JSON list of C-alpha atoms in Angstrom, two decimals:
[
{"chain": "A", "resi": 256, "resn": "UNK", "atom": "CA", "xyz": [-23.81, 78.25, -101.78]},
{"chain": "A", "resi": 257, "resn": "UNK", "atom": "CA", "xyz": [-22.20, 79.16, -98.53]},
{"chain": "A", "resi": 258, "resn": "UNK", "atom": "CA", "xyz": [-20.74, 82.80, -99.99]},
{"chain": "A", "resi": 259, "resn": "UNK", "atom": "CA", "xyz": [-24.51, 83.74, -101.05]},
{"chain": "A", "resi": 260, "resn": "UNK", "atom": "CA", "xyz": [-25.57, 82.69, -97.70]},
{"chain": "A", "resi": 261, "resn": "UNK", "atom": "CA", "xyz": [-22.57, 84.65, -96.13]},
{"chain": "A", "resi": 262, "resn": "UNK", "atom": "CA", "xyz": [-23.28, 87.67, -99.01]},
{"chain": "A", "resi": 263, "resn": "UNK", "atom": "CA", "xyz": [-27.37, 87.68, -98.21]},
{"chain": "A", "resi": 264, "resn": "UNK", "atom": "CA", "xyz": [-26.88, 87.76, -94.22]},
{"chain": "A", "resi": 265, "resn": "UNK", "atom": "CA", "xyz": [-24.45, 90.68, -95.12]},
{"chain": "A", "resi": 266, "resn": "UNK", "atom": "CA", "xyz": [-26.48, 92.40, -97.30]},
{"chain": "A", "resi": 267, "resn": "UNK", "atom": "CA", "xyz": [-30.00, 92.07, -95.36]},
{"chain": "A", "resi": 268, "resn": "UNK", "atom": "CA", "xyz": [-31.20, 94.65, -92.99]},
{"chain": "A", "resi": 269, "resn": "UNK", "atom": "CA", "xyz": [-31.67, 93.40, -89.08]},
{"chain": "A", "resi": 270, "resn": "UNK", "atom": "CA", "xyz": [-35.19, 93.35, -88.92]},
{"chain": "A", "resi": 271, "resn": "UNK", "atom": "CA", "xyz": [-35.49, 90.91, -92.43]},
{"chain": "A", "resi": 272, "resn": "UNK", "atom": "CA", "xyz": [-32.95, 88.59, -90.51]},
{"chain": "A", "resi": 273, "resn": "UNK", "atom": "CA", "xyz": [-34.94, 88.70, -87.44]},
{"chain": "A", "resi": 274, "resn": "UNK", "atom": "CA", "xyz": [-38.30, 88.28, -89.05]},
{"chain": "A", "resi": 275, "resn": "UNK", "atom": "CA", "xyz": [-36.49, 85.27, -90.85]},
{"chain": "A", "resi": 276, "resn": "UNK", "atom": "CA", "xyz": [-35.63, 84.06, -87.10]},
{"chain": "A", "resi": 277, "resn": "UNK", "atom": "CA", "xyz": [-38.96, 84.74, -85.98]},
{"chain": "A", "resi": 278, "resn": "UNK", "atom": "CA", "xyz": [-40.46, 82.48, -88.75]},
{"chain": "A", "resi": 279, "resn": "UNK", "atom": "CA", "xyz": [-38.03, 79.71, -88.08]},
{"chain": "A", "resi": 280, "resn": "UNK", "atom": "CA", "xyz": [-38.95, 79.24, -84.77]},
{"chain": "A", "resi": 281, "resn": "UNK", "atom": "CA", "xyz": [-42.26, 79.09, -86.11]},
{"chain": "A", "resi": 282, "resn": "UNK", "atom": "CA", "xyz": [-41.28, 76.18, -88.13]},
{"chain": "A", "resi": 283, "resn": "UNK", "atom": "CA", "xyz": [-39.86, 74.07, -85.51]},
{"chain": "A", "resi": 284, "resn": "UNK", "atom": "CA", "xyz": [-42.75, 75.16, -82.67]},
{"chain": "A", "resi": 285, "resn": "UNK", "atom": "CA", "xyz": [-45.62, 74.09, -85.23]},
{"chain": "A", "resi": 286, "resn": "UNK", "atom": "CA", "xyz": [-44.08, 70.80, -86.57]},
{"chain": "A", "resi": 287, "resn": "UNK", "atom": "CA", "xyz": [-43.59, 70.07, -83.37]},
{"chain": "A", "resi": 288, "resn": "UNK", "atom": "CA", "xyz": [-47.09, 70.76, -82.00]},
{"chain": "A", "resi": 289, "resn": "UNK", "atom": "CA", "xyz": [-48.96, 68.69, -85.27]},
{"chain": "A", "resi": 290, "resn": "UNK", "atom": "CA", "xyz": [-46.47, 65.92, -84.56]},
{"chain": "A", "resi": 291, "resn": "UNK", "atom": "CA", "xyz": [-46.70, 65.32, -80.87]},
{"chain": "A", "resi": 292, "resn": "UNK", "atom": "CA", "xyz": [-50.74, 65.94, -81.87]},
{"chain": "A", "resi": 293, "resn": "UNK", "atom": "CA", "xyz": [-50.81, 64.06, -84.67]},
{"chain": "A", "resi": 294, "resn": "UNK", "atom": "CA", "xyz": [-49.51, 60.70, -82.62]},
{"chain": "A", "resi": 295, "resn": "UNK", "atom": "CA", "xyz": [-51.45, 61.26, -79.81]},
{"chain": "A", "resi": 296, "resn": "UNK", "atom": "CA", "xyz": [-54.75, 61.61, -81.79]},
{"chain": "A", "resi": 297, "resn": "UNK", "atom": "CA", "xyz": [-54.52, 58.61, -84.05]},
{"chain": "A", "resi": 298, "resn": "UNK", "atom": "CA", "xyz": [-53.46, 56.67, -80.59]},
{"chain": "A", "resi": 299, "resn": "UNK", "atom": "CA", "xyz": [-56.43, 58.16, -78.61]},
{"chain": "A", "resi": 300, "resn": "UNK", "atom": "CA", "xyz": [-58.22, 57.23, -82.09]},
{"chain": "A", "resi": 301, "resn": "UNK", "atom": "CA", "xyz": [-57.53, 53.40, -81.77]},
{"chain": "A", "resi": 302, "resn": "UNK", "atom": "CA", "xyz": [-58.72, 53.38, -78.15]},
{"chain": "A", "resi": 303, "resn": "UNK", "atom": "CA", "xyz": [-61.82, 55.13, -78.65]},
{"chain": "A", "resi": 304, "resn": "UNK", "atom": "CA", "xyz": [-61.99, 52.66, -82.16]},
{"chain": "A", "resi": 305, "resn": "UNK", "atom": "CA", "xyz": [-61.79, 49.91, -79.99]},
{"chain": "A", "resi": 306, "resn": "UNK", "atom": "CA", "xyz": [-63.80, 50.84, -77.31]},
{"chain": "A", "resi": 307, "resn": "UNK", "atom": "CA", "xyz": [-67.23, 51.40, -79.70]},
{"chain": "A", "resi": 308, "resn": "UNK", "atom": "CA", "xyz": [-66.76, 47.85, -81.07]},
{"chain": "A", "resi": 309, "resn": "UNK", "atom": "CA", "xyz": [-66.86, 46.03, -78.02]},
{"chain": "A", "resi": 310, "resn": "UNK", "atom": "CA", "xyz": [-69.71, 48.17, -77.44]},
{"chain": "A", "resi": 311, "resn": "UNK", "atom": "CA", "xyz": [-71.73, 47.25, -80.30]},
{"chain": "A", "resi": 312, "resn": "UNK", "atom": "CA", "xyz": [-70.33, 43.60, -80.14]},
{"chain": "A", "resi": 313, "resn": "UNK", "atom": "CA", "xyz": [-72.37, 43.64, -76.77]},
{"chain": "A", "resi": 314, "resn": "UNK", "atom": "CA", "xyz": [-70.21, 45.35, -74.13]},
{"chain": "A", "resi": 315, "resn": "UNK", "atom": "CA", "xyz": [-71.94, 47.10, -71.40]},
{"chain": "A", "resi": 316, "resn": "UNK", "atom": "CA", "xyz": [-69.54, 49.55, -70.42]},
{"chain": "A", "resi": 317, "resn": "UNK", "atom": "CA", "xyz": [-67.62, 51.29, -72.73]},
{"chain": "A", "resi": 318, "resn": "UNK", "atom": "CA", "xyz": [-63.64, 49.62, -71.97]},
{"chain": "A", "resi": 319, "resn": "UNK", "atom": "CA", "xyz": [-61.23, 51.06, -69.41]},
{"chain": "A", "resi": 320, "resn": "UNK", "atom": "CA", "xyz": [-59.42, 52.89, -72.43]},
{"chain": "A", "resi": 321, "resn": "UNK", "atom": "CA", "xyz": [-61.69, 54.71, -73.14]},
{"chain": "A", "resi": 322, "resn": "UNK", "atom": "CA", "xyz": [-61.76, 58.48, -72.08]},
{"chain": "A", "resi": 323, "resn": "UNK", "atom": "CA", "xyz": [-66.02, 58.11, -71.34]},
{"chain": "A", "resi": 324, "resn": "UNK", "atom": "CA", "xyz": [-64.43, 55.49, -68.77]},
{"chain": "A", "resi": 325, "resn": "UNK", "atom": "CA", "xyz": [-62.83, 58.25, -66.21]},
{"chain": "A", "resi": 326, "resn": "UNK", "atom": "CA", "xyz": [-66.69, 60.26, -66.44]},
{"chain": "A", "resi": 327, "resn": "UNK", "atom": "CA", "xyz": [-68.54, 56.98, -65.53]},
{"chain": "A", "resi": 328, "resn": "UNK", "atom": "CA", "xyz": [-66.53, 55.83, -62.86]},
{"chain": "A", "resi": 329, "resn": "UNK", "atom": "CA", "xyz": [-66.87, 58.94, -61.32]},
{"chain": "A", "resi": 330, "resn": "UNK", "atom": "CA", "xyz": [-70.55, 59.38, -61.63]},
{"chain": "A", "resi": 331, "resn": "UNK", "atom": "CA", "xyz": [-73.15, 56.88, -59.69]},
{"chain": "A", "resi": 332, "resn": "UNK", "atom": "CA", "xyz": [-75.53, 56.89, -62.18]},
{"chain": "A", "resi": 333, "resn": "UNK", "atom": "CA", "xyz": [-74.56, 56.92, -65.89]},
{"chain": "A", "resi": 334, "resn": "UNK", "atom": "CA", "xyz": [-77.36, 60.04, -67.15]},
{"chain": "A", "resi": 335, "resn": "UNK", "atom": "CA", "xyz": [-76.71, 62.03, -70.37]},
{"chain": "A", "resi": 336, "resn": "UNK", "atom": "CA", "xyz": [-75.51, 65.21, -68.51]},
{"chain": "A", "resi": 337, "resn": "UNK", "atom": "CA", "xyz": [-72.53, 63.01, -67.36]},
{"chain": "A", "resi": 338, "resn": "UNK", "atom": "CA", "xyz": [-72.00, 61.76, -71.17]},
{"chain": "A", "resi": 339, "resn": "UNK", "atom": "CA", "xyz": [-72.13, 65.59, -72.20]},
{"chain": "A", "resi": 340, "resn": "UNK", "atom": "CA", "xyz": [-69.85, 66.29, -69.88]},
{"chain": "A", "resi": 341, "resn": "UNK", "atom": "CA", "xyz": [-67.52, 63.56, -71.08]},
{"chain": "A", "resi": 342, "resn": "UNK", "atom": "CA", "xyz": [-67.86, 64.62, -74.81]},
{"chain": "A", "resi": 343, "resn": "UNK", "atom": "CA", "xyz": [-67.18, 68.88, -73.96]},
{"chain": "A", "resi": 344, "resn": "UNK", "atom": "CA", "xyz": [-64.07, 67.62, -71.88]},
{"chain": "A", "resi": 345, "resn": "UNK", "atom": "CA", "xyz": [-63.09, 64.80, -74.80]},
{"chain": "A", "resi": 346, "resn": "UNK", "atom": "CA", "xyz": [-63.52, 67.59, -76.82]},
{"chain": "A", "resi": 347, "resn": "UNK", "atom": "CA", "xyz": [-61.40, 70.23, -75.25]},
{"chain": "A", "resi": 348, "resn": "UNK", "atom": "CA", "xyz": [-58.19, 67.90, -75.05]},
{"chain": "A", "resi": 349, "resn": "UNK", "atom": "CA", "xyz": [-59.01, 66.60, -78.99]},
{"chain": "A", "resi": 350, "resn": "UNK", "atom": "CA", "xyz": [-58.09, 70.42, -80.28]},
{"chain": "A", "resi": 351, "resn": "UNK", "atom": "CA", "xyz": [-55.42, 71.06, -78.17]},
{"chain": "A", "resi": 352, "resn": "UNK", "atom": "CA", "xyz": [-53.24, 72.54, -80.55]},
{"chain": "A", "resi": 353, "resn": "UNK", "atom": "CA", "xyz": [-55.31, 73.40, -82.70]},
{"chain": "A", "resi": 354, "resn": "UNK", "atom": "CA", "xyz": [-55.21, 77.59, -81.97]},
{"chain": "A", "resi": 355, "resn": "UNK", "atom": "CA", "xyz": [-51.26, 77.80, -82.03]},
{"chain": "A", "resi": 356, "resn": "UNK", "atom": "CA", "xyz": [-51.58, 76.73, -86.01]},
{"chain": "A", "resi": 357, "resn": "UNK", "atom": "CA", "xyz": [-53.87, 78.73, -86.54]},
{"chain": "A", "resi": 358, "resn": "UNK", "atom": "CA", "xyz": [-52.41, 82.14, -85.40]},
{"chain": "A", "resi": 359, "resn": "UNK", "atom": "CA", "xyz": [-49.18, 80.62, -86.96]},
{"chain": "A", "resi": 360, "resn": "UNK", "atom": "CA", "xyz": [-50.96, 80.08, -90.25]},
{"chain": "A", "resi": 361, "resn": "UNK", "atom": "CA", "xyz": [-52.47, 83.63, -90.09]},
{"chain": "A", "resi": 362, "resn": "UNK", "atom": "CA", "xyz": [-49.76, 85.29, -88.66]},
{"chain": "A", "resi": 363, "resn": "UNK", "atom": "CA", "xyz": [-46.65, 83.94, -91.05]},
{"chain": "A", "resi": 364, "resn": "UNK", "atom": "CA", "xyz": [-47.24, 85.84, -94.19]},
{"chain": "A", "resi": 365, "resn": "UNK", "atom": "CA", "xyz": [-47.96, 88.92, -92.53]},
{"chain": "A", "resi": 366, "resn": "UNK", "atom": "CA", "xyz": [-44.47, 88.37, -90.34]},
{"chain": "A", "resi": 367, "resn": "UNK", "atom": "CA", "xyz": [-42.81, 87.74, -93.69]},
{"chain": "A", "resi": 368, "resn": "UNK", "atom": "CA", "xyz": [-44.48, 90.46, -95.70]},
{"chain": "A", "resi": 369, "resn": "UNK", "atom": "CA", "xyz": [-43.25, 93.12, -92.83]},
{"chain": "A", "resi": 370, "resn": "UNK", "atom": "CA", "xyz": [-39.77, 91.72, -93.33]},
{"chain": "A", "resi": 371, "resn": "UNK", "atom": "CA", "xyz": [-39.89, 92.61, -96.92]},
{"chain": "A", "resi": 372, "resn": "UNK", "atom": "CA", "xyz": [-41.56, 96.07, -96.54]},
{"chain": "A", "resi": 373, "resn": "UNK", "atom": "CA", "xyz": [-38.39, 96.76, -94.30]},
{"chain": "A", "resi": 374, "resn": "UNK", "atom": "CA", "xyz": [-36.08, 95.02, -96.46]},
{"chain": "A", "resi": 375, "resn": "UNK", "atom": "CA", "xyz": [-36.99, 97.16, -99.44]},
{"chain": "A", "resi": 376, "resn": "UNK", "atom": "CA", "xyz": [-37.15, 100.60, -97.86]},
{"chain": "A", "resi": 377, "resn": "UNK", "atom": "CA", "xyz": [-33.67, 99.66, -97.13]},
{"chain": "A", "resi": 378, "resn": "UNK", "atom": "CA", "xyz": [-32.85, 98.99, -100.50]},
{"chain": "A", "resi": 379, "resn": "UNK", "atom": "CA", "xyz": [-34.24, 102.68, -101.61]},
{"chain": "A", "resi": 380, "resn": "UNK", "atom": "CA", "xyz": [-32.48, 104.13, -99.02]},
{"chain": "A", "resi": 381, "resn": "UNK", "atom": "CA", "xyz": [-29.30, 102.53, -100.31]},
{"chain": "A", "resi": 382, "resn": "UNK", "atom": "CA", "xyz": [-30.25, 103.74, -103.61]},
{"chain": "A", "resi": 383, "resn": "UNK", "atom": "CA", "xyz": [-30.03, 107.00, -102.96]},
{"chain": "A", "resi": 384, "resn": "UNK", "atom": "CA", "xyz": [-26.97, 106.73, -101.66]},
{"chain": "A", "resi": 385, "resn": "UNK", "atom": "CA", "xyz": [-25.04, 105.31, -104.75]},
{"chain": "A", "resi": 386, "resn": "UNK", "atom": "CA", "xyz": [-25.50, 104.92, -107.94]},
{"chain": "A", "resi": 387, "resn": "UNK", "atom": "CA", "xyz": [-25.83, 101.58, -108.56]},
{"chain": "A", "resi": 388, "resn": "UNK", "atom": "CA", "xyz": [-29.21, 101.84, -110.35]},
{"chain": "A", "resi": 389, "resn": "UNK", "atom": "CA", "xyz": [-31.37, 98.45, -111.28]},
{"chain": "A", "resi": 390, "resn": "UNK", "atom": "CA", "xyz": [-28.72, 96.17, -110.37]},
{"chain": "A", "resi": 391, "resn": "UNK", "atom": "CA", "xyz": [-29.26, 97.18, -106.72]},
{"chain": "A", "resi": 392, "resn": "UNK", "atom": "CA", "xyz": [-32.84, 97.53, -107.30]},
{"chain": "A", "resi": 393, "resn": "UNK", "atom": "CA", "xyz": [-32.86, 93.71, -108.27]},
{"chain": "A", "resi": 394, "resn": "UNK", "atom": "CA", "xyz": [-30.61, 92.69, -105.47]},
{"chain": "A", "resi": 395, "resn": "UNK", "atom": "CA", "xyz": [-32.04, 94.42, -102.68]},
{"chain": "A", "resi": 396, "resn": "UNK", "atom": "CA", "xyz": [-35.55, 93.33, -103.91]},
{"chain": "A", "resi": 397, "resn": "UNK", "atom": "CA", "xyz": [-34.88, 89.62, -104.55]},
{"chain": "A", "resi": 398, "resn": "UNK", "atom": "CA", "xyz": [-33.30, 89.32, -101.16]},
{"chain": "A", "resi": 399, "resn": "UNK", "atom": "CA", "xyz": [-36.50, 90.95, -99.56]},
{"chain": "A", "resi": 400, "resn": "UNK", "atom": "CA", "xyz": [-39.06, 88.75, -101.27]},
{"chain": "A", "resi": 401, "resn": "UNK", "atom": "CA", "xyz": [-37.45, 86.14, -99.23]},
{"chain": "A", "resi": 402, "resn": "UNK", "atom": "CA", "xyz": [-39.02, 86.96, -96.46]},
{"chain": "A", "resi": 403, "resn": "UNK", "atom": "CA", "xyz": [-41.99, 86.67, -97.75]},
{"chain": "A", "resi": 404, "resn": "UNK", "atom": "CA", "xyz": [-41.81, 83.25, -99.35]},
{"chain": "A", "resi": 405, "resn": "UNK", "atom": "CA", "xyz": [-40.60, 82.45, -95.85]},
{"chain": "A", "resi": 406, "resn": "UNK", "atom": "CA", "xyz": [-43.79, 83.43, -94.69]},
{"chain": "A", "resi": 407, "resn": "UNK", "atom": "CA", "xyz": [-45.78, 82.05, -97.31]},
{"chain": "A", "resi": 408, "resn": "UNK", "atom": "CA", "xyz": [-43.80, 78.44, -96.87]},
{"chain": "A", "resi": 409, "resn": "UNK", "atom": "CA", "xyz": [-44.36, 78.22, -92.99]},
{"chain": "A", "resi": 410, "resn": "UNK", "atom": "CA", "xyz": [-48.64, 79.44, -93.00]},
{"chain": "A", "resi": 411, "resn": "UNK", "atom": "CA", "xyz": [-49.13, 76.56, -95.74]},
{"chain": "A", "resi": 412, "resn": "UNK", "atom": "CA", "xyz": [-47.41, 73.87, -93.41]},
{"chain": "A", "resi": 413, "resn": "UNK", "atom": "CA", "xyz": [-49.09, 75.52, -90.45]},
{"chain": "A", "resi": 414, "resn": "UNK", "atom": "CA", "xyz": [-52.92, 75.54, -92.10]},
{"chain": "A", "resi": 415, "resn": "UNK", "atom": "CA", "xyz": [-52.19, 72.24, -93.71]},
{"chain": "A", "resi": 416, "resn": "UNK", "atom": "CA", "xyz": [-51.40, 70.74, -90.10]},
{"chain": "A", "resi": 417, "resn": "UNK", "atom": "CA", "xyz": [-54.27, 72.46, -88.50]},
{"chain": "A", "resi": 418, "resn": "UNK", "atom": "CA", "xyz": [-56.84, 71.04, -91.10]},
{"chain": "A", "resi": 419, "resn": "UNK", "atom": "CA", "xyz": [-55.05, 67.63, -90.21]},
{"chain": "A", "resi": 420, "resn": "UNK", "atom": "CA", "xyz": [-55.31, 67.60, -86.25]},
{"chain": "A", "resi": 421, "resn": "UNK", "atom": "CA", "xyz": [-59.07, 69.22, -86.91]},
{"chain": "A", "resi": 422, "resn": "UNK", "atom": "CA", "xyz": [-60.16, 66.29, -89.01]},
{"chain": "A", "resi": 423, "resn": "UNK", "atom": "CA", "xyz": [-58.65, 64.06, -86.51]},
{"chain": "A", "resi": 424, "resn": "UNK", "atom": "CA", "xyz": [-60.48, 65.88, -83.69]},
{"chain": "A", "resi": 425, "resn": "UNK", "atom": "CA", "xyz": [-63.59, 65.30, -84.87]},
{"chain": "A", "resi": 426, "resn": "UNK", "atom": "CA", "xyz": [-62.99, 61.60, -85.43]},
{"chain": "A", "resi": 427, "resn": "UNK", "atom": "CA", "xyz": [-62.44, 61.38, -82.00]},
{"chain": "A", "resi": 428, "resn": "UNK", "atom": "CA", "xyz": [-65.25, 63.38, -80.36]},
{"chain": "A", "resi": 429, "resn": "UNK", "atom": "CA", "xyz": [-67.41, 61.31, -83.42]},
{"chain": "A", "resi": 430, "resn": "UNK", "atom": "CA", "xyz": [-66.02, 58.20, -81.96]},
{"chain": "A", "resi": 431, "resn": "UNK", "atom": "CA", "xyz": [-66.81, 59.67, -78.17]},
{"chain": "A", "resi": 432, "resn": "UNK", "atom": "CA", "xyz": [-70.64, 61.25, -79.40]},
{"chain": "A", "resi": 433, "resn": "UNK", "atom": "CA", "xyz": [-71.32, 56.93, -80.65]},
{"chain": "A", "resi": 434, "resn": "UNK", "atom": "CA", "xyz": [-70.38, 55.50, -77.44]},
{"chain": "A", "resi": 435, "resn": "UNK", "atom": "CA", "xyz": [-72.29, 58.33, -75.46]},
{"chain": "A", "resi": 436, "resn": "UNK", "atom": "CA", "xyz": [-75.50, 56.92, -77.84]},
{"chain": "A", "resi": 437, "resn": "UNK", "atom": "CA", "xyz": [-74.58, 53.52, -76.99]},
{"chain": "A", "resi": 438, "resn": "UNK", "atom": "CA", "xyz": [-74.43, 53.52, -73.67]},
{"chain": "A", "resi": 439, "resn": "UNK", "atom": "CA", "xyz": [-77.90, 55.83, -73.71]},
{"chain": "A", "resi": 440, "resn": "UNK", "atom": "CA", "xyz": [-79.84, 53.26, -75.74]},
{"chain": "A", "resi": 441, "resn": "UNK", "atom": "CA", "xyz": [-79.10, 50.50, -73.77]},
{"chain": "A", "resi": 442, "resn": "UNK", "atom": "CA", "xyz": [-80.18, 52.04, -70.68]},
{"chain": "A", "resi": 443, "resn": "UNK", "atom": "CA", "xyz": [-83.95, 52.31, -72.31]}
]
């Protein structure tokens, strides 16, 4: 295992290594984003949760969790506009994130696919120069389609996580949009 790592970092051309970099750093940047995302959501989630039941179990404010909370205090008279403002702010920090996955998702394969165009122009051009025939064919092309499974492997994490923190956005600005309602209907 260890030799063919040792033999493929030997044999591959600069630019596939560095595209195979590049898409590593991907990797760790994105998995950290949806992580550090993913917690904070679900825990901004369970506030918000909490918040619209004691609403609707006869609250009158929405609680002091609750990010509505900071826009009301602020604000001597609770009016829609300051709601609205609440929600396009709530809404702003829920898809933080959210854009970084997304280029990474539509970026990777197109990283990875330029690492294997490289990779296999340097395999012709090593053709020419020997006469190794299919055998180097094979080797030179296997070890550029790696690149491109790279890039492949890290957009399907990176969409996967993006649909993930998107769903969990909108639960959050849902969550936000009920309390706003709430809070409007009892004031009629």
């Amino acid at each position: 295992m260890i030799n063919n790592l040792i033999d493929f970092y030997l044999k591959s051309h600069p630019v596939t290594l560095g595209v195979l970099l590049l898409l590593s750093i991907y990797f760790i940047v994105l998995n950290w984003v949806f992580f550090y995302r993913y917690f904070s959501l679900n825990n901004w989630l369970t506030r918000e949760s909490n918040s619209l039941e004691s609403l609707l179990l006869g609250a009158t404010t929405v609680s002091d969790n609750s990010f509505l909370n900071n826009f009301i205090k602020t604000s001597n008279i609770v009016s829609k506009e300051v709601l609205q403002l609440g929600q396009l702010a709530a809404t702003k920090e829920a898809t933080k994130g959210l854009a970084i996955l997304s280029v990474f998702a539509s970026t990777s394969p197109f990283i990875g696919l330029f690492g294997t165009v490289v990779s296999i122009l340097d395999t012709f051009s090593h053709i020419g120069q020997s006469s190794g025939g299919m055998s180097i064919i094979a080797s030179g092309v296997s070890d550029a389609l790696i690149a491109t499974a790279s890039g492949i492997f890290v957009a399907t994490f990176a969409y996967t996580y993006h649909q993930i923190l998107k769903r969990h956005s909108y639960e959050v600005i849902s969550y936000i949009q009920m309390q706003s309602d709430a809070i409007l209907a009892r004031k009629v």
